[in-house]
Amino acid sequence: MPSFSEMNALVTRSRRPRVALFALLGGIPVALAVYGEITNAGDLTAVASLLLLLEALGFFMWPALAPPRPERQGDLGLVQADEAGLRFEGDLLLAPRDVQNVVVEPLASGACRVWLGAARTRDDVTVTVASEERAELLVSVLGLDRLCVSRFLVARLPPRTRRGRLTRTVRAGAGVAVILAVSVALAQREPAEGLLVVPLLVAYVFLLAALGTRRATELVLGADGLAVGRGRERLVVPIADVLAVLARREGTALVRIAGGEEIELRFGEDERGTLARNAFVAGAHEAIAARKRDPAVSPVAGLLVRAATSDTRAWLDAVRGVGAEGEDYRRAHVPDEALWRVVESSSVDPSARVGALLALRARGSARQDGGVTSSRLAARFRDMAEQIVHEKVRAAFEAAAAGAEDEVVVTAFDRGSS
């Protein structure tokens, strides 16, 4: 089993949120308010309300007023890695399955920095090793050189719908109402009213903290496109529709897509955000370049596209006919290479890619080289599935890699799940 080891490697980990400090600051005014109510000390309740109000305002204003934090220097020590994960001084820091993107950054000193972006931001790890060759060895030992789909957390785009504007207005109005309620309670010097405002203000602070002024959402980049958001808000953009990806100010990227639309992605203004932005831009440029090298596949793809009026049986008969060996006066022979170009193309209709996949399986079955469960075809389909963002195409490839029958593959394509 390959392994990696280096003494005096510099390891930098993300700062952990100071939950205990936030709980202490929030609990002090609440405790004062409760004590004031028990002892009938109205002035104490009013002071607690004022203190909680100031803490709530400071909670939201601090990011804008606080001076920039100095970059963490990290810790020097023994770094070891194998297929089980990355270790520092014997403690497991990160398992390969938890890594969603990798950035290798050569430094002017000749050393090289490897940033491992985790599913949770707080688990990110940066390792600085002696050279670029050592960095590549570290990535290879962890099995991350085969990482084909990168995932990031970006700031959610501002809502443009009427409902989104209404939501923001309601949130702002709720905040104003809370502040007015506290002001009235303090002006009238009524302890009971002040006490009633305390839980309301606490609930509002936690609500805004949960929603956030810049909600994070998922960005996925693959060989065939990119996807932003989750669930119903998920936006999938084929790589063929991406005209340009530009790096803007720190931690920000702009994606220009066909039709004149633009998507602004904010990764964060700290060092992590800049690294993630650079990784995304580099990956997008590579995907765009690969798409431009894509040979013309439209003639063959046109034979494999699923018509809107075609049922499953008719489509399967058509693609199996394309995959059949030999030719006659009605059908010309389609070479294997042409079918593989359609399967690998990110610019053709998604149904054409699945059709080419089914045609290759039919041809393999006819050659009696293992049929639909051929390990060679399955391994290649599995590797390709890891690079696909389009959910339906990915589901079809995963089903094919698992050896499912053609009808099951089509069902997975229709449903978007394998």
Tab-separated table of C-alpha atoms in Angstrom:
chain	number	residue	atom	x	y	z
A	1	MET	CA	0.000	0.000	0.000
A	2	PRO	CA	1.588	3.327	-1.051
A	3	SER	CA	2.215	5.823	1.725
A	4	PHE	CA	3.550	9.324	2.298
A	5	SER	CA	5.584	10.699	5.195
A	6	GLU	CA	7.345	14.017	5.738
A	7	MET	CA	8.906	15.557	8.819
A	8	ASN	CA	8.502	19.261	9.589
A	9	ALA	CA	5.569	19.707	7.240
A	10	LEU	CA	3.461	22.784	7.931
A	11	VAL	CA	-0.199	21.992	8.641
A	12	THR	CA	-2.841	24.687	8.895
A	13	ARG	CA	-6.371	23.869	10.000
A	14	SER	CA	-9.508	25.983	9.904
A	15	ARG	CA	-10.558	27.846	13.014
A	16	ARG	CA	-13.236	26.133	15.029
A	17	PRO	CA	-16.298	28.211	15.902
A	18	ARG	CA	-16.242	29.433	19.484
A	19	VAL	CA	-19.619	28.041	20.474
A	20	ALA	CA	-18.928	28.298	24.205
A	21	LEU	CA	-18.119	32.016	23.932
A	22	PHE	CA	-21.323	32.757	22.001
A	23	ALA	CA	-23.356	30.751	24.513
A	24	LEU	CA	-21.792	32.653	27.427
A	25	LEU	CA	-22.425	36.070	25.883
A	26	GLY	CA	-26.020	35.190	25.088
A	27	GLY	CA	-26.667	33.547	28.435
A	28	ILE	CA	-25.512	36.441	30.651
A	29	PRO	CA	-28.312	38.905	29.747
A	30	VAL	CA	-30.924	36.137	29.832
A	31	ALA	CA	-29.776	35.120	33.319
A	32	LEU	CA	-29.860	38.766	34.440
A	33	ALA	CA	-33.406	39.168	33.111
A	34	VAL	CA	-34.628	36.035	34.883
A	35	TYR	CA	-32.933	37.063	38.126
A	36	GLY	CA	-34.409	40.548	37.855
A	37	GLU	CA	-37.904	39.143	37.414
A	38	ILE	CA	-37.510	36.777	40.374
A	39	THR	CA	-36.252	39.538	42.660
A	40	ASN	CA	-38.635	42.172	41.213
A	41	ALA	CA	-35.652	44.289	40.197
A	42	GLY	CA	-37.103	46.151	37.233
A	43	ASP	CA	-33.925	48.099	36.546
A	44	LEU	CA	-31.960	44.860	36.222
A	45	THR	CA	-34.407	43.529	33.632
A	46	ALA	CA	-34.121	46.732	31.611
A	47	VAL	CA	-30.322	46.531	31.719
A	48	ALA	CA	-30.452	42.910	30.531
A	49	SER	CA	-32.679	43.895	27.598
A	50	LEU	CA	-30.306	46.695	26.628
A	51	LEU	CA	-27.275	44.410	26.929
A	52	LEU	CA	-28.880	41.744	24.742
A	53	LEU	CA	-29.794	44.367	22.152
A	54	LEU	CA	-26.205	45.617	22.023
A	55	GLU	CA	-24.916	42.051	21.685
A	56	ALA	CA	-27.334	41.345	18.838
A	57	LEU	CA	-26.269	44.486	16.973
A	58	GLY	CA	-22.602	43.693	17.567
A	59	PHE	CA	-23.113	40.136	16.323
A	60	PHE	CA	-24.063	41.432	12.870
A	61	MET	CA	-21.811	44.498	12.745
A	62	TRP	CA	-18.617	42.803	13.945
A	63	PRO	CA	-17.664	41.246	10.568
A	64	ALA	CA	-17.631	44.742	9.030
A	65	LEU	CA	-15.883	46.498	11.946
A	66	ALA	CA	-13.374	43.872	13.049
A	67	PRO	CA	-9.785	44.198	11.811
A	68	PRO	CA	-8.597	41.421	9.487
A	69	ARG	CA	-7.315	38.411	11.354
A	70	PRO	CA	-3.667	37.524	10.776
A	71	GLU	CA	-3.077	34.433	8.709
A	72	ARG	CA	-2.499	31.375	10.851
A	73	GLN	CA	1.055	30.119	10.765
A	74	GLY	CA	0.061	26.518	11.366
A	75	ASP	CA	1.929	23.733	13.148
A	76	LEU	CA	5.123	21.936	12.185
A	77	GLY	CA	5.252	18.185	12.620
A	78	LEU	CA	5.136	14.741	11.075
A	79	VAL	CA	2.585	14.346	8.279
A	80	GLN	CA	1.673	10.860	7.095
A	81	ALA	CA	-0.828	9.756	4.476
A	82	ASP	CA	-2.158	6.580	2.936
A	83	GLU	CA	-5.428	5.422	1.423
A	84	ALA	CA	-7.047	5.634	4.881
A	85	GLY	CA	-6.456	9.366	5.259
A	86	LEU	CA	-4.159	12.222	6.233
A	87	ARG	CA	-2.524	12.141	9.686
A	88	PHE	CA	-0.643	14.763	11.689
A	89	GLU	CA	1.474	13.550	14.598
A	90	GLY	CA	-0.509	10.315	14.500
A	91	ASP	CA	-3.970	11.931	14.645
A	92	LEU	CA	-6.317	11.466	11.682
A	93	LEU	CA	-7.149	14.866	10.168
A	94	LEU	CA	-9.118	14.008	7.048
A	95	ALA	CA	-10.278	10.888	5.218
A	96	PRO	CA	-10.160	10.868	1.386
A	97	ARG	CA	-13.915	10.312	1.151
A	98	ASP	CA	-14.476	13.658	2.925
A	99	VAL	CA	-12.357	15.666	0.445
A	100	GLN	CA	-14.384	17.510	-2.174
A	101	ASN	CA	-11.693	19.503	-3.973
A	102	VAL	CA	-7.919	19.826	-4.073
A	103	VAL	CA	-5.646	22.762	-4.897
A	104	VAL	CA	-1.869	22.416	-5.369
A	105	GLU	CA	-0.124	25.796	-5.204
A	106	PRO	CA	3.658	26.146	-5.763
A	107	LEU	CA	5.273	28.814	-3.575
A	108	ALA	CA	8.102	31.202	-4.424
A	109	SER	CA	10.354	29.476	-1.876
A	110	GLY	CA	10.199	26.230	-3.857
A	111	ALA	CA	7.862	24.589	-1.396
A	112	CYS	CA	4.333	23.621	-2.381
A	113	ARG	CA	1.025	24.051	-0.578
A	114	VAL	CA	-1.776	21.482	-0.849
A	115	TRP	CA	-5.233	22.628	0.181
A	116	LEU	CA	-7.783	19.883	0.870
A	117	GLY	CA	-11.321	21.258	0.832
A	118	ALA	CA	-13.669	19.180	2.988
A	119	ALA	CA	-17.426	18.781	3.012
A	120	ARG	CA	-17.482	20.936	6.140
A	121	THR	CA	-15.508	24.179	5.978
A	122	ARG	CA	-14.169	23.746	9.486
A	123	ASP	CA	-12.472	20.477	8.442
A	124	ASP	CA	-10.347	22.069	5.673
A	125	VAL	CA	-6.621	21.298	5.897
A	126	THR	CA	-3.646	22.957	4.213
A	127	VAL	CA	-0.332	21.079	4.082
A	128	THR	CA	2.915	22.738	2.973
A	129	VAL	CA	5.556	20.244	1.793
A	130	ALA	CA	9.084	20.581	0.462
A	131	SER	CA	8.450	20.473	-3.287
A	132	GLU	CA	5.844	20.131	-5.999
A	133	GLU	CA	6.866	16.505	-6.531
A	134	ARG	CA	6.141	15.780	-2.868
A	135	ALA	CA	2.776	17.519	-3.170
A	136	GLU	CA	1.828	15.403	-6.185
A	137	LEU	CA	2.877	12.266	-4.281
A	138	LEU	CA	0.687	13.277	-1.317
A	139	VAL	CA	-2.339	13.799	-3.563
A	140	SER	CA	-1.691	10.509	-5.368
A	141	VAL	CA	-1.293	8.485	-2.159
A	142	LEU	CA	-4.633	9.811	-0.891
A	143	GLY	CA	-6.216	8.786	-4.199
A	144	LEU	CA	-7.286	12.363	-4.900
A	145	ASP	CA	-5.593	12.574	-8.296
A	146	ARG	CA	-8.695	10.762	-9.583
A	147	LEU	CA	-11.039	13.379	-8.126
A	148	CYS	CA	-13.096	14.358	-11.191
A	149	VAL	CA	-16.006	16.299	-9.693
A	150	SER	CA	-15.259	19.265	-7.426
A	151	ARG	CA	-17.710	20.624	-4.860
A	152	PHE	CA	-17.643	24.058	-3.294
A	153	LEU	CA	-19.705	26.196	-0.960
A	154	VAL	CA	-20.578	29.589	-2.412
A	155	ALA	CA	-22.780	32.477	-1.385
A	156	ARG	CA	-26.332	32.042	-2.618
A	157	LEU	CA	-27.365	34.407	-5.387
A	158	PRO	CA	-29.670	37.227	-4.249
A	159	PRO	CA	-33.317	36.249	-4.793
A	160	ARG	CA	-34.790	37.961	-7.830
A	161	THR	CA	-38.357	36.732	-7.495
A	162	ARG	CA	-41.232	38.640	-5.954
A	163	ARG	CA	-41.373	36.098	-3.172
A	164	GLY	CA	-37.681	36.613	-2.442
A	165	ARG	CA	-38.078	40.377	-2.197
A	166	LEU	CA	-41.081	39.929	0.092
A	167	THR	CA	-39.066	37.597	2.340
A	168	ARG	CA	-36.276	40.135	2.711
A	169	THR	CA	-38.792	42.880	3.481
A	170	VAL	CA	-40.474	40.791	6.151
A	171	ARG	CA	-37.127	39.951	7.762
A	172	ALA	CA	-36.088	43.591	7.831
A	173	GLY	CA	-39.474	44.612	9.204
A	174	ALA	CA	-39.225	42.013	11.954
A	175	GLY	CA	-35.860	43.407	12.986
A	176	VAL	CA	-37.214	46.957	13.130
A	177	ALA	CA	-40.190	45.763	15.182
A	178	VAL	CA	-37.914	44.082	17.708
A	179	ILE	CA	-35.735	47.162	18.107
A	180	LEU	CA	-38.803	49.375	18.543
A	181	ALA	CA	-40.225	46.986	21.127
A	182	VAL	CA	-37.004	47.155	23.151
A	183	SER	CA	-36.936	50.936	22.851
A	184	VAL	CA	-40.519	51.217	24.090
A	185	ALA	CA	-39.824	48.874	26.987
A	186	LEU	CA	-36.802	50.904	28.034
A	187	ALA	CA	-38.639	54.212	27.627
A	188	GLN	CA	-41.554	53.149	29.784
A	189	ARG	CA	-39.268	51.409	32.282
A	190	GLU	CA	-41.665	48.503	32.527
A	191	PRO	CA	-39.786	45.408	33.643
A	192	ALA	CA	-42.508	43.031	32.465
A	193	GLU	CA	-42.448	44.396	28.934
A	194	GLY	CA	-38.670	44.283	28.871
A	195	LEU	CA	-38.704	40.654	29.929
A	196	LEU	CA	-41.149	39.740	27.171
A	197	VAL	CA	-38.852	41.286	24.574
A	198	VAL	CA	-35.825	39.247	25.674
A	199	PRO	CA	-36.928	35.830	24.290
A	200	LEU	CA	-38.265	37.516	21.162
A	201	LEU	CA	-34.933	39.202	20.534
A	202	VAL	CA	-33.024	35.976	21.209
A	203	ALA	CA	-35.257	34.090	18.746
A	204	TYR	CA	-34.736	36.776	16.102
A	205	VAL	CA	-30.942	36.712	16.509
A	206	PHE	CA	-30.834	32.938	16.098
A	207	LEU	CA	-33.189	33.122	13.116
A	208	LEU	CA	-30.974	35.579	11.276
A	209	ALA	CA	-27.900	33.575	12.221
A	210	ALA	CA	-29.504	30.462	10.711
A	211	LEU	CA	-30.662	32.164	7.538
A	212	GLY	CA	-27.569	34.319	7.160
A	213	THR	CA	-27.261	37.409	5.033
A	214	ARG	CA	-25.244	35.371	2.518
A	215	ARG	CA	-26.609	31.836	2.605
A	216	ALA	CA	-24.250	29.155	1.443
A	217	THR	CA	-25.249	26.784	-1.300
A	218	GLU	CA	-23.501	23.972	-3.157
A	219	LEU	CA	-21.579	24.398	-6.404
A	220	VAL	CA	-20.617	21.251	-8.310
A	221	LEU	CA	-18.226	21.298	-11.271
A	222	GLY	CA	-17.811	18.295	-13.568
A	223	ALA	CA	-16.594	17.546	-17.048
A	224	ASP	CA	-20.023	18.083	-18.591
A	225	GLY	CA	-21.207	21.194	-16.732
A	226	LEU	CA	-21.773	22.914	-13.428
A	227	ALA	CA	-24.676	22.937	-10.991
A	228	VAL	CA	-25.534	25.576	-8.391
A	229	GLY	CA	-27.993	25.060	-5.557
A	230	ARG	CA	-29.943	22.150	-4.146
A	231	GLY	CA	-33.362	20.636	-4.731
A	232	ARG	CA	-35.820	22.726	-6.685
A	233	GLU	CA	-33.442	25.684	-6.716
A	234	ARG	CA	-30.706	23.664	-8.436
A	235	LEU	CA	-29.482	25.291	-11.661
A	236	VAL	CA	-27.582	23.024	-14.082
A	237	VAL	CA	-25.541	24.667	-16.850
A	238	PRO	CA	-24.043	22.388	-19.545
A	239	ILE	CA	-20.397	23.153	-20.241
A	240	ALA	CA	-21.355	23.775	-23.877
A	241	ASP	CA	-23.383	26.811	-22.717
A	242	VAL	CA	-20.547	28.299	-20.655
A	243	LEU	CA	-18.919	31.079	-22.642
A	244	ALA	CA	-16.354	32.235	-20.077
A	245	VAL	CA	-15.384	31.933	-16.429
A	246	LEU	CA	-13.609	34.980	-15.021
A	247	ALA	CA	-11.841	35.547	-11.714
A	248	ARG	CA	-12.958	38.858	-10.243
A	249	ARG	CA	-12.105	40.425	-6.906
A	250	GLU	CA	-10.900	38.246	-4.048
A	251	GLY	CA	-12.969	35.104	-3.700
A	252	THR	CA	-15.399	35.956	-6.518
A	253	ALA	CA	-15.900	34.391	-9.958
A	254	LEU	CA	-18.212	35.337	-12.817
A	255	VAL	CA	-19.708	32.721	-15.148
A	256	ARG	CA	-21.022	33.956	-18.497
A	257	ILE	CA	-23.455	31.622	-20.187
A	258	ALA	CA	-25.236	31.588	-23.516
A	259	GLY	CA	-28.117	34.016	-23.820
A	260	GLY	CA	-26.283	36.890	-22.154
A	261	GLU	CA	-26.839	35.695	-18.582
A	262	GLU	CA	-24.193	35.927	-15.880
A	263	ILE	CA	-23.821	34.080	-12.569
A	264	GLU	CA	-21.740	35.642	-9.809
A	265	LEU	CA	-20.276	33.152	-7.340
A	266	ARG	CA	-18.840	34.382	-4.049
A	267	PHE	CA	-16.500	31.887	-2.385
A	268	GLY	CA	-15.434	34.143	0.494
A	269	GLU	CA	-12.946	36.938	1.007
A	270	ASP	CA	-10.479	34.972	3.138
A	271	GLU	CA	-7.621	32.789	1.973
A	272	ARG	CA	-9.866	29.740	1.736
A	273	GLY	CA	-12.267	31.600	-0.538
A	274	THR	CA	-9.465	32.667	-2.846
A	275	LEU	CA	-8.097	29.119	-3.051
A	276	ALA	CA	-11.548	27.702	-3.782
A	277	ARG	CA	-12.184	30.375	-6.415
A	278	ASN	CA	-8.874	29.619	-8.129
A	279	ALA	CA	-9.609	25.878	-8.093
A	280	PHE	CA	-13.048	26.429	-9.617
A	281	VAL	CA	-11.791	28.774	-12.341
A	282	ALA	CA	-8.946	26.412	-13.270
A	283	GLY	CA	-11.288	23.423	-13.396
A	284	ALA	CA	-13.846	25.323	-15.469
A	285	HIS	CA	-11.188	26.443	-17.956
A	286	GLU	CA	-10.019	22.839	-18.293
A	287	ALA	CA	-13.577	21.627	-18.919
A	288	ILE	CA	-14.176	24.370	-21.510
A	289	ALA	CA	-10.898	23.547	-23.279
A	290	ALA	CA	-11.812	19.848	-23.372
A	291	ARG	CA	-15.207	20.711	-24.835
A	292	LYS	CA	-13.565	22.809	-27.584
A	293	ARG	CA	-11.373	19.832	-28.457
A	294	ASP	CA	-14.515	17.744	-28.787
A	295	PRO	CA	-14.691	16.452	-32.382
A	296	ALA	CA	-17.831	16.833	-34.424
A	297	VAL	CA	-20.181	14.087	-33.243
A	298	SER	CA	-23.545	15.475	-34.327
A	299	PRO	CA	-24.151	13.053	-37.258
A	300	VAL	CA	-23.861	9.972	-35.040
A	301	ALA	CA	-25.523	11.682	-32.067
A	302	GLY	CA	-28.537	12.434	-34.238
A	303	LEU	CA	-29.109	8.697	-34.680
A	304	LEU	CA	-29.168	8.163	-30.913
A	305	VAL	CA	-31.259	11.055	-29.611
A	306	ARG	CA	-34.495	10.013	-27.960
A	307	ALA	CA	-37.431	11.628	-29.736
A	308	ALA	CA	-40.085	13.307	-27.608
A	309	THR	CA	-42.740	10.975	-28.993
A	310	SER	CA	-40.622	7.821	-28.752
A	311	ASP	CA	-41.399	5.257	-26.055
A	312	THR	CA	-38.744	3.214	-24.296
A	313	ARG	CA	-39.083	0.139	-26.485
A	314	ALA	CA	-38.842	2.054	-29.749
A	315	TRP	CA	-35.784	3.988	-28.539
A	316	LEU	CA	-34.036	0.819	-27.370
A	317	ASP	CA	-34.683	-0.857	-30.722
A	318	ALA	CA	-33.225	2.183	-32.514
A	319	VAL	CA	-30.021	2.402	-30.456
A	320	ARG	CA	-29.503	-1.365	-30.571
A	321	GLY	CA	-29.768	-1.112	-34.330
A	322	VAL	CA	-27.015	1.515	-34.335
A	323	GLY	CA	-24.891	-0.740	-32.151
A	324	ALA	CA	-25.451	-3.831	-34.319
A	325	GLU	CA	-22.455	-5.166	-36.196
A	326	GLY	CA	-22.315	-5.086	-39.987
A	327	GLU	CA	-24.235	-2.918	-42.411
A	328	ASP	CA	-26.835	-3.202	-45.160
A	329	TYR	CA	-28.567	-0.902	-47.635
A	330	ARG	CA	-30.613	0.642	-44.813
A	331	ARG	CA	-27.943	1.012	-42.162
A	332	ALA	CA	-24.301	2.069	-42.286
A	333	HIS	CA	-21.824	0.681	-39.799
A	334	VAL	CA	-20.950	3.097	-36.949
A	335	PRO	CA	-17.382	2.556	-35.657
A	336	ASP	CA	-16.741	2.036	-31.950
A	337	GLU	CA	-14.685	5.222	-31.819
A	338	ALA	CA	-17.626	7.279	-33.062
A	339	LEU	CA	-19.899	5.861	-30.368
A	340	TRP	CA	-17.319	6.515	-27.658
A	341	ARG	CA	-16.981	10.116	-28.828
A	342	VAL	CA	-20.719	10.571	-28.308
A	343	VAL	CA	-20.562	8.921	-24.884
A	344	GLU	CA	-17.720	11.216	-23.800
A	345	SER	CA	-19.071	14.382	-25.407
A	346	SER	CA	-20.377	17.137	-23.144
A	347	SER	CA	-22.008	19.054	-25.987
A	348	VAL	CA	-24.541	16.556	-27.346
A	349	ASP	CA	-28.076	15.884	-26.147
A	350	PRO	CA	-28.043	13.915	-22.852
A	351	SER	CA	-30.225	11.186	-24.355
A	352	ALA	CA	-27.679	10.723	-27.163
A	353	ARG	CA	-24.960	9.955	-24.610
A	354	VAL	CA	-27.145	7.329	-22.974
A	355	GLY	CA	-28.122	5.973	-26.393
A	356	ALA	CA	-24.462	5.589	-27.352
A	357	LEU	CA	-23.827	3.818	-24.051
A	358	LEU	CA	-26.628	1.346	-24.787
A	359	ALA	CA	-25.370	0.844	-28.347
A	360	LEU	CA	-21.896	-0.039	-27.071
A	361	ARG	CA	-23.382	-2.500	-24.580
A	362	ALA	CA	-25.405	-4.141	-27.347
A	363	ARG	CA	-22.298	-4.410	-29.501
A	364	GLY	CA	-20.308	-5.886	-26.641
A	365	SER	CA	-23.017	-8.450	-25.999
A	366	ALA	CA	-23.041	-9.462	-29.662
A	367	ARG	CA	-19.285	-10.006	-29.510
A	368	GLN	CA	-19.778	-12.238	-26.474
A	369	ASP	CA	-17.148	-10.398	-24.453
A	370	GLY	CA	-19.096	-10.455	-21.235
A	371	GLY	CA	-22.372	-8.884	-22.265
A	372	VAL	CA	-23.991	-6.165	-20.208
A	373	THR	CA	-21.868	-7.093	-17.173
A	374	SER	CA	-18.535	-6.797	-19.029
A	375	SER	CA	-16.014	-5.672	-16.388
A	376	ARG	CA	-14.107	-3.639	-18.962
A	377	LEU	CA	-17.136	-1.629	-20.036
A	378	ALA	CA	-18.436	-1.361	-16.476
A	379	ALA	CA	-15.152	0.051	-15.191
A	380	ARG	CA	-15.029	2.646	-17.950
A	381	PHE	CA	-18.656	3.663	-17.411
A	382	ARG	CA	-18.017	3.936	-13.666
A	383	ASP	CA	-15.013	6.211	-14.192
A	384	MET	CA	-17.007	8.409	-16.557
A	385	ALA	CA	-19.949	8.632	-14.157
A	386	GLU	CA	-17.671	10.256	-11.576
A	387	GLN	CA	-17.096	13.180	-13.959
A	388	ILE	CA	-20.757	13.834	-14.823
A	389	VAL	CA	-22.825	16.600	-13.233
A	390	HIS	CA	-26.060	16.015	-15.156
A	391	GLU	CA	-28.058	13.920	-12.669
A	392	LYS	CA	-30.000	11.840	-15.199
A	393	VAL	CA	-26.959	10.985	-17.308
A	394	ARG	CA	-24.939	10.178	-14.213
A	395	ALA	CA	-27.705	7.874	-12.935
A	396	ALA	CA	-27.811	6.030	-16.266
A	397	PHE	CA	-24.035	5.540	-16.312
A	398	GLU	CA	-24.043	4.288	-12.718
A	399	ALA	CA	-26.803	1.813	-13.528
A	400	ALA	CA	-24.885	0.584	-16.586
A	401	ALA	CA	-21.702	0.235	-14.521
A	402	ALA	CA	-23.650	-1.893	-12.037
A	403	GLY	CA	-24.675	-4.270	-14.836
A	404	ALA	CA	-28.354	-3.324	-14.957
A	405	GLU	CA	-30.479	-4.307	-17.939
A	406	ASP	CA	-31.144	-1.752	-20.666
A	407	GLU	CA	-34.666	-1.063	-19.448
A	408	VAL	CA	-33.353	-0.319	-15.939
A	409	VAL	CA	-30.733	2.039	-17.380
A	410	VAL	CA	-33.456	3.942	-19.250
A	411	THR	CA	-35.584	4.092	-16.098
A	412	ALA	CA	-32.630	5.514	-14.159
A	413	PHE	CA	-32.175	8.123	-16.892
A	414	ASP	CA	-35.846	9.083	-16.764
A	415	ARG	CA	-35.947	9.347	-12.970
A	416	GLY	CA	-32.514	10.822	-12.427
A	417	SER	CA	-31.550	8.211	-9.826
A	418	SER	CA	-29.884	4.816	-10.039
